[in-house]
mmCIF file of C-alpha atoms in Angstrom:
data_model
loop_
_atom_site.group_PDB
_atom_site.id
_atom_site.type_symbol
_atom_site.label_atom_id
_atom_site.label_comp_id
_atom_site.label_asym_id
_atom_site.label_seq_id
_atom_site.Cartn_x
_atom_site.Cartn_y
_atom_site.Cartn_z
ATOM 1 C CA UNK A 1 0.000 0.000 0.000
ATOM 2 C CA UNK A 2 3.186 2.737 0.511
ATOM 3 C CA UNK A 3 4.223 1.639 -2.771
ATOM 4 C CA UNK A 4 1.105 2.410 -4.069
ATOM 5 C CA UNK A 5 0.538 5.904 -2.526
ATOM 6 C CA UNK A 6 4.159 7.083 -2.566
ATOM 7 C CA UNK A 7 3.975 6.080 -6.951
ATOM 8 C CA UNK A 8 0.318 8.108 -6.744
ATOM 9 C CA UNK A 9 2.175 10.899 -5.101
ATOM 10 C CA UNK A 10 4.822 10.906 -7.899
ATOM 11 C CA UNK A 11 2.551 11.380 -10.764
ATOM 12 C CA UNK A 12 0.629 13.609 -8.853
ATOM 13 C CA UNK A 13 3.961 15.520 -8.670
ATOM 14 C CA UNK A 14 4.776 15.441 -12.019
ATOM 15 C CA UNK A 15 1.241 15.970 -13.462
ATOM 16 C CA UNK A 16 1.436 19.452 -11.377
ATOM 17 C CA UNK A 17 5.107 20.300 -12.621
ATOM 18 C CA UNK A 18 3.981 19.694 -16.236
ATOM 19 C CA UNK A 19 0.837 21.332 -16.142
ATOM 20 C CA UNK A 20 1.626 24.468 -14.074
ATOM 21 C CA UNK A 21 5.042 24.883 -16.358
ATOM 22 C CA UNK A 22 2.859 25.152 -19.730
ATOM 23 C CA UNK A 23 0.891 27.553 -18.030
ATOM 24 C CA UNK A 24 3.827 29.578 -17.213
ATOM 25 C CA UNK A 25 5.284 29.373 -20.091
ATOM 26 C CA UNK A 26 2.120 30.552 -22.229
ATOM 27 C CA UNK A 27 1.897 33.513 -19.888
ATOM 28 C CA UNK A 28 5.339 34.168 -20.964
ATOM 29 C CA UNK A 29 4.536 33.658 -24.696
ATOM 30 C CA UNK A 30 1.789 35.772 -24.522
ATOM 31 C CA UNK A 31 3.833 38.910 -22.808
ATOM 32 C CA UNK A 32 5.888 38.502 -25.488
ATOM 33 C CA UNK A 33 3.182 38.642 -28.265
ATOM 34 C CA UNK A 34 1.349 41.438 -25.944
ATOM 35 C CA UNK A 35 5.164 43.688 -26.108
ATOM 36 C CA UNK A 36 4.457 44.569 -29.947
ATOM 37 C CA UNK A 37 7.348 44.497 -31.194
ATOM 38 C CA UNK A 38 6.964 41.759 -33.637
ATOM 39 C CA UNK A 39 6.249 37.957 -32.111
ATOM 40 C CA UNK A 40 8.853 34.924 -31.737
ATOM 41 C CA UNK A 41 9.693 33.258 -35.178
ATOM 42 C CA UNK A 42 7.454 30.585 -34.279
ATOM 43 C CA UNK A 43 4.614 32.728 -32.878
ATOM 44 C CA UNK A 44 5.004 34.387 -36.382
ATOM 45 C CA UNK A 45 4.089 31.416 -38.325
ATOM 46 C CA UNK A 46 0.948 30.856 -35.460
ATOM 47 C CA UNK A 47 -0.750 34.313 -36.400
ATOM 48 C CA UNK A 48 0.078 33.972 -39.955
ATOM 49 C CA UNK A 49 -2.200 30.783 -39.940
ATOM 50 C CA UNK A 50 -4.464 32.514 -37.410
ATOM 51 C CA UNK A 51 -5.216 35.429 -39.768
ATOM 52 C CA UNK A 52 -5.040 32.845 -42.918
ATOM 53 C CA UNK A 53 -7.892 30.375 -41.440
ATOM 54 C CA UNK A 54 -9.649 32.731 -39.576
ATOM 55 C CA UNK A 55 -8.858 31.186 -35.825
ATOM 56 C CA UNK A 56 -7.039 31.848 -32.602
ATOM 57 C CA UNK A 57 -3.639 32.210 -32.576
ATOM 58 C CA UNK A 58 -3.797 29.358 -29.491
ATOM 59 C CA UNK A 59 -5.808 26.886 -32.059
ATOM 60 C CA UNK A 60 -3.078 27.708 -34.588
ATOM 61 C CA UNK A 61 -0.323 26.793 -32.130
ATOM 62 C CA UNK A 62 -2.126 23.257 -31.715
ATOM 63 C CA UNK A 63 -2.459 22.900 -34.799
ATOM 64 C CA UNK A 64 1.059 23.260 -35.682
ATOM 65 C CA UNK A 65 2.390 21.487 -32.598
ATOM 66 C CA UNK A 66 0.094 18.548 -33.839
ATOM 67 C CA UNK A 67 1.662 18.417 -37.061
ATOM 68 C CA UNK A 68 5.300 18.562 -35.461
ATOM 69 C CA UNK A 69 4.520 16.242 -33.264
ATOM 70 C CA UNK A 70 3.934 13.672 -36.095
ATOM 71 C CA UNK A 71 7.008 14.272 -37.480
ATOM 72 C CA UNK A 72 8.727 13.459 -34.246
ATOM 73 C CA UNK A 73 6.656 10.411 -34.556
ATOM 74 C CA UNK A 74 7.755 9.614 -37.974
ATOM 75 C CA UNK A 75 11.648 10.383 -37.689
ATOM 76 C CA UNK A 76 11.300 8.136 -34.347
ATOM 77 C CA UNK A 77 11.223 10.099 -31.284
ATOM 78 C CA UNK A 78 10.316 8.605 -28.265
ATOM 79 C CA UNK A 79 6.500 10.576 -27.299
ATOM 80 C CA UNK A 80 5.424 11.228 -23.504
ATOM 81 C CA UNK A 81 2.229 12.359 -22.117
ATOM 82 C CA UNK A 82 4.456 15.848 -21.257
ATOM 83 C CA UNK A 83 4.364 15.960 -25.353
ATOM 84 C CA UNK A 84 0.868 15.380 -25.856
ATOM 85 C CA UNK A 85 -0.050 17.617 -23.122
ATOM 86 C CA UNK A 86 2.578 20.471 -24.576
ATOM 87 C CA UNK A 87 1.108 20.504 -27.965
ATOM 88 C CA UNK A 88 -2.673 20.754 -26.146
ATOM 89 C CA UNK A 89 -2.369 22.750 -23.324
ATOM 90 C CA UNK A 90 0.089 25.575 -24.517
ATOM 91 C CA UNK A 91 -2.787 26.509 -27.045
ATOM 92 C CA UNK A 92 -5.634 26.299 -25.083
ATOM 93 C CA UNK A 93 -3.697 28.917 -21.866
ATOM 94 C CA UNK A 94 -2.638 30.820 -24.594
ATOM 95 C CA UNK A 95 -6.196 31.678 -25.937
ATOM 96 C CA UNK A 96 -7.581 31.555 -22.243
ATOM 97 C CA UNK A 97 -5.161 34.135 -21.153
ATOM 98 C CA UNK A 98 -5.793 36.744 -24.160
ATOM 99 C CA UNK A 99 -9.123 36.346 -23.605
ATOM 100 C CA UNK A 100 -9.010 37.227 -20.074
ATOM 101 C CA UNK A 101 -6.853 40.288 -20.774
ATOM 102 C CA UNK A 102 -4.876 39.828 -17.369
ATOM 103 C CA UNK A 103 -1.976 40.737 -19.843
ATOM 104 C CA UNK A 104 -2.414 44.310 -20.873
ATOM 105 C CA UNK A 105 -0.591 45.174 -24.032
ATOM 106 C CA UNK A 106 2.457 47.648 -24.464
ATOM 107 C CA UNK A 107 1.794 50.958 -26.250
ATOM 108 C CA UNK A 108 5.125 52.560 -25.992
ATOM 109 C CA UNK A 109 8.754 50.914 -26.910
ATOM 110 C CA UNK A 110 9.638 50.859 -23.552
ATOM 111 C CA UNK A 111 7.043 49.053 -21.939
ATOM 112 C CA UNK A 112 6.664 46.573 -24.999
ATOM 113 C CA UNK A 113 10.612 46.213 -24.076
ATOM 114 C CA UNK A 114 9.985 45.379 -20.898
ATOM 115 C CA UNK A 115 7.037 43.399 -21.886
ATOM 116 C CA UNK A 116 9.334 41.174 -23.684
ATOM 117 C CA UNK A 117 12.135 40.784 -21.715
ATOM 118 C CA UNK A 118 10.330 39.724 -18.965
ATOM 119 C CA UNK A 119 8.119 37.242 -21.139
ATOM 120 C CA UNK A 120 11.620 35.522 -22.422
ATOM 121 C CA UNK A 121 12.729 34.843 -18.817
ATOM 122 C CA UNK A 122 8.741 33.845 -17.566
ATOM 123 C CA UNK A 123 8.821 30.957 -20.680
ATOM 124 C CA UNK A 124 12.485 29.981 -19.159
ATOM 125 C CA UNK A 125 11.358 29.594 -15.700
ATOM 126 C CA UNK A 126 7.952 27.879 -17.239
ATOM 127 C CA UNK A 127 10.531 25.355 -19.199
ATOM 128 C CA UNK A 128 12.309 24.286 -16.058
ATOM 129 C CA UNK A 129 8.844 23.359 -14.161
ATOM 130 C CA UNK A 130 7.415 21.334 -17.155
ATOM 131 C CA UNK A 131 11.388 19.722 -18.366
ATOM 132 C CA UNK A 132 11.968 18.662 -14.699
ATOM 133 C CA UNK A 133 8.660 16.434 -14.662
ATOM 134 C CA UNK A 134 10.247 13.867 -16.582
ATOM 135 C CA UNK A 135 7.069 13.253 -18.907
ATOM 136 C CA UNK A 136 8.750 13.926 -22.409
ATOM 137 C CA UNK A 137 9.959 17.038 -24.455
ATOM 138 C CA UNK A 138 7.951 19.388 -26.215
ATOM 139 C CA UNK A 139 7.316 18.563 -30.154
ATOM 140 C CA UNK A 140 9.432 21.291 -31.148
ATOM 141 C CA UNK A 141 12.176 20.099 -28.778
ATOM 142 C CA UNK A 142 11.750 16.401 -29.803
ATOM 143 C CA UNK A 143 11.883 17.453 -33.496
ATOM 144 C CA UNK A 144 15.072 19.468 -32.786
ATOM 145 C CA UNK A 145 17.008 16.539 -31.669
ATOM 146 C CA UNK A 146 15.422 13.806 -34.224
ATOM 147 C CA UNK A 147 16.674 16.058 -37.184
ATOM 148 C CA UNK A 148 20.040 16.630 -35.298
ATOM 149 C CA UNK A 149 20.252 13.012 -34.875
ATOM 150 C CA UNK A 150 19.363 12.683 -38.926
ATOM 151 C CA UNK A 151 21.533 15.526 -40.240
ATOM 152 C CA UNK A 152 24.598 15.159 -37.849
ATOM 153 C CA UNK A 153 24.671 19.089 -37.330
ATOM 154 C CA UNK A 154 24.622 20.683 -34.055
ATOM 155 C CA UNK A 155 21.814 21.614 -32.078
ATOM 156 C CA UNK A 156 22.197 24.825 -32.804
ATOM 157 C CA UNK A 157 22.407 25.228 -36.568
ATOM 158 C CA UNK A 158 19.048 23.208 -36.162
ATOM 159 C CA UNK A 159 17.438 25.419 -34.091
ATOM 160 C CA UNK A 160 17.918 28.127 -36.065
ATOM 161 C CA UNK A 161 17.159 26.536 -39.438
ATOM 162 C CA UNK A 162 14.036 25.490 -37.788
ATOM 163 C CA UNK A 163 13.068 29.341 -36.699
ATOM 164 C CA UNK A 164 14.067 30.602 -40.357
ATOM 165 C CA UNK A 165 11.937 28.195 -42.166
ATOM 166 C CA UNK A 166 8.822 28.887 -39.310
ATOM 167 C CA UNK A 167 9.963 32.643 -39.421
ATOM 168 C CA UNK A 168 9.524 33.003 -43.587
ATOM 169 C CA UNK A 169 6.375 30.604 -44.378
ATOM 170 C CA UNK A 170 4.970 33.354 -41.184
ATOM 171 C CA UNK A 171 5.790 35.975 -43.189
ATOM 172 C CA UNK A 172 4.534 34.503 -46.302
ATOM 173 C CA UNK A 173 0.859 33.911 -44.698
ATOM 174 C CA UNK A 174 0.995 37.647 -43.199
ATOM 175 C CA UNK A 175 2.678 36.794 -39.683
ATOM 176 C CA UNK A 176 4.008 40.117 -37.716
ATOM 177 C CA UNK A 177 7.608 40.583 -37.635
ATOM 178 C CA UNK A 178 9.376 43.669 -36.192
ATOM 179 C CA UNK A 179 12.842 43.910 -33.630
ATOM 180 C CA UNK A 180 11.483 41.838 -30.828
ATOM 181 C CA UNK A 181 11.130 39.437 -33.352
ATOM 182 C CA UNK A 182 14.990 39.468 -33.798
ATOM 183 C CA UNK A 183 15.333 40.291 -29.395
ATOM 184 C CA UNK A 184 13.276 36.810 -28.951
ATOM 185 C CA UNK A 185 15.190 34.924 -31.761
ATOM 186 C CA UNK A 186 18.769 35.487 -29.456
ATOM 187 C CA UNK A 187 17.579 36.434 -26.373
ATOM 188 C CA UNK A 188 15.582 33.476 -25.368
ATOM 189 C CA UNK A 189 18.616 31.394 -25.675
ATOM 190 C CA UNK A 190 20.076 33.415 -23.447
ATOM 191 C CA UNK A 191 17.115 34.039 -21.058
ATOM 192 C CA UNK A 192 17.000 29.844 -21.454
ATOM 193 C CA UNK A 193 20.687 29.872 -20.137
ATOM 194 C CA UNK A 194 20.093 32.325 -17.390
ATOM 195 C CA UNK A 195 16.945 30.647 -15.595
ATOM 196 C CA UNK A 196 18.693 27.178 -15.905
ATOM 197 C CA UNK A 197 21.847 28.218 -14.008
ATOM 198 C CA UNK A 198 19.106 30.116 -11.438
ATOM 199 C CA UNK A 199 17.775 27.533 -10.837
ATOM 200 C CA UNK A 200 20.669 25.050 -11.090
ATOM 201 C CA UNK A 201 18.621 22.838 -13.321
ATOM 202 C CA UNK A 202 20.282 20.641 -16.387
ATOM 203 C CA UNK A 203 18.111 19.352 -18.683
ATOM 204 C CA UNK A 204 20.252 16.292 -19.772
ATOM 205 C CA UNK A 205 20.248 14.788 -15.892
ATOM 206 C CA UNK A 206 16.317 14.280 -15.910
ATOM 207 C CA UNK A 207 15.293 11.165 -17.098
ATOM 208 C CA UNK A 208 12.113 10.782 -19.529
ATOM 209 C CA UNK A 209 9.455 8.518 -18.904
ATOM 210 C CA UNK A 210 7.839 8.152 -22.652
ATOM 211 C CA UNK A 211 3.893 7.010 -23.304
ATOM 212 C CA UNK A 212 6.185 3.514 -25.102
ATOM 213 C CA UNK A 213 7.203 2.821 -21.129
ATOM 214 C CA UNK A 214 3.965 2.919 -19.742
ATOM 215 C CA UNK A 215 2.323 0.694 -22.706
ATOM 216 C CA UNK A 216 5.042 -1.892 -21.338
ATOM 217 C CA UNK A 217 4.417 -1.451 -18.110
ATOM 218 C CA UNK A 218 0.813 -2.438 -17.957
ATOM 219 C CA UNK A 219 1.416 -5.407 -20.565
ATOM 220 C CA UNK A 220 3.546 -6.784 -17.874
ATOM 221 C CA UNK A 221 1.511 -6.051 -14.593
ATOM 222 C CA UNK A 222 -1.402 -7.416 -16.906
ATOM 223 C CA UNK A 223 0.944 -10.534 -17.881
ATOM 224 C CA UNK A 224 2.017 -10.816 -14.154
ATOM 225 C CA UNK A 225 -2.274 -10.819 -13.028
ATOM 226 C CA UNK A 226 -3.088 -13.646 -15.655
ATOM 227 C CA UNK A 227 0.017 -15.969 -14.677
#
């Protein structure tokens, strides 16, 4: 019975990590959106579809994170439940905070500045709650290191070939681009870097339990019940 209640507590645990991180981390997408100065390459590509289709920016970011999140599936990534969850819940806070306009929007430079800089380290902080629950990488993430994997290139020139083709087909469909476009594009990296050492978290120590695991786990209780 402690087995069972101490294992209960543990997803409990991790359930809140993952879920309160992609809420912080949609706050902090949406300050940055709310700064306007010009969104985050991939935020770009969101409102381009948004305007395109004629739907919320969050519904767009599903949408997209859907479609990623296939491709992980496809090039062979391992998928958690934090993945599924990421490419669901991100969408749905984002729309639920814009509606509730909790976030006011900046009308000078300085404010939208701030605005920004402040969303950057917000996502960063929302990261390290939602990474540490050990439930699986988000589909942009997971995509990241499949095409690394695939390629042989670093994780950065990824990245960033990643942002530039999200950053021009946004552009193409009418997505907003302006300097905080370009502030996000570097500084979140940096923000990224800053938070981690804050909070003295590495991403490479926590250890992933995928949606593959669990499958296998209950085949074998269930094998174990029948024997």
């Amino acid at each position: 019975m402690d087995g069972v209640c101490t294992m209960f507590k543990t997803i409990i645990s991790k359930l809140v990590k993952l879920v309160g991180g992609l809420f912080i981390c949609s706050v902090g997408i949406v300050m940055t959106i709310n700064a306007n100065l010009g969104m985050q390459p991939w935020d770009v590509l969101h409102r381009g579809i948004s305007d395109k289709l004629g739907i919320t920016i969050g519904t767009a970011t599903i949408i997209i994170a859907s479609l990623t999140m296939i491709a992980d599936f496809i090039l062979g990534d391992n998928i958690g439940w934090g993945t599924v969850a990421n490419m669901v819940l991100v969408g749905l806070f984002m729309d639920m905070i814009i509606y509730s306009g909790l976030i006011p929007e900046a009308n000078t430079i300085l404010s939208g500045l701030l605005l920004l800089i402040f969303g950057l380290l917000i996502l960063s902080f929302g990261m390290v709650f939602y990474m540490d629950s050990g439930l699986g990488s988000g589909p942009r993430d997971g995509l990241m290191v499949c095409l690394q994997k695939k390629t042989g290139k670093s994780a950065n020139i990824v990245k960033v070939s990643m942002d530039i083709t999200a950053l021009v087909i946004g552009i193409l469909l009418g997505g907003k681009v302006g300097i905080g476009t370009i502030i996000s594009a570097f500084g979140l990296g940096l923000a990224i870097k800053i938070v981690f050492k804050i909070c003295k978290f590495d991403a490479t120590e926590v250890e992933n339990r995928y949606i593959v695991d669990d499958i296998k786990y209950v085949k074998n209780l269930s094998n174990n019940m029948t024997k």
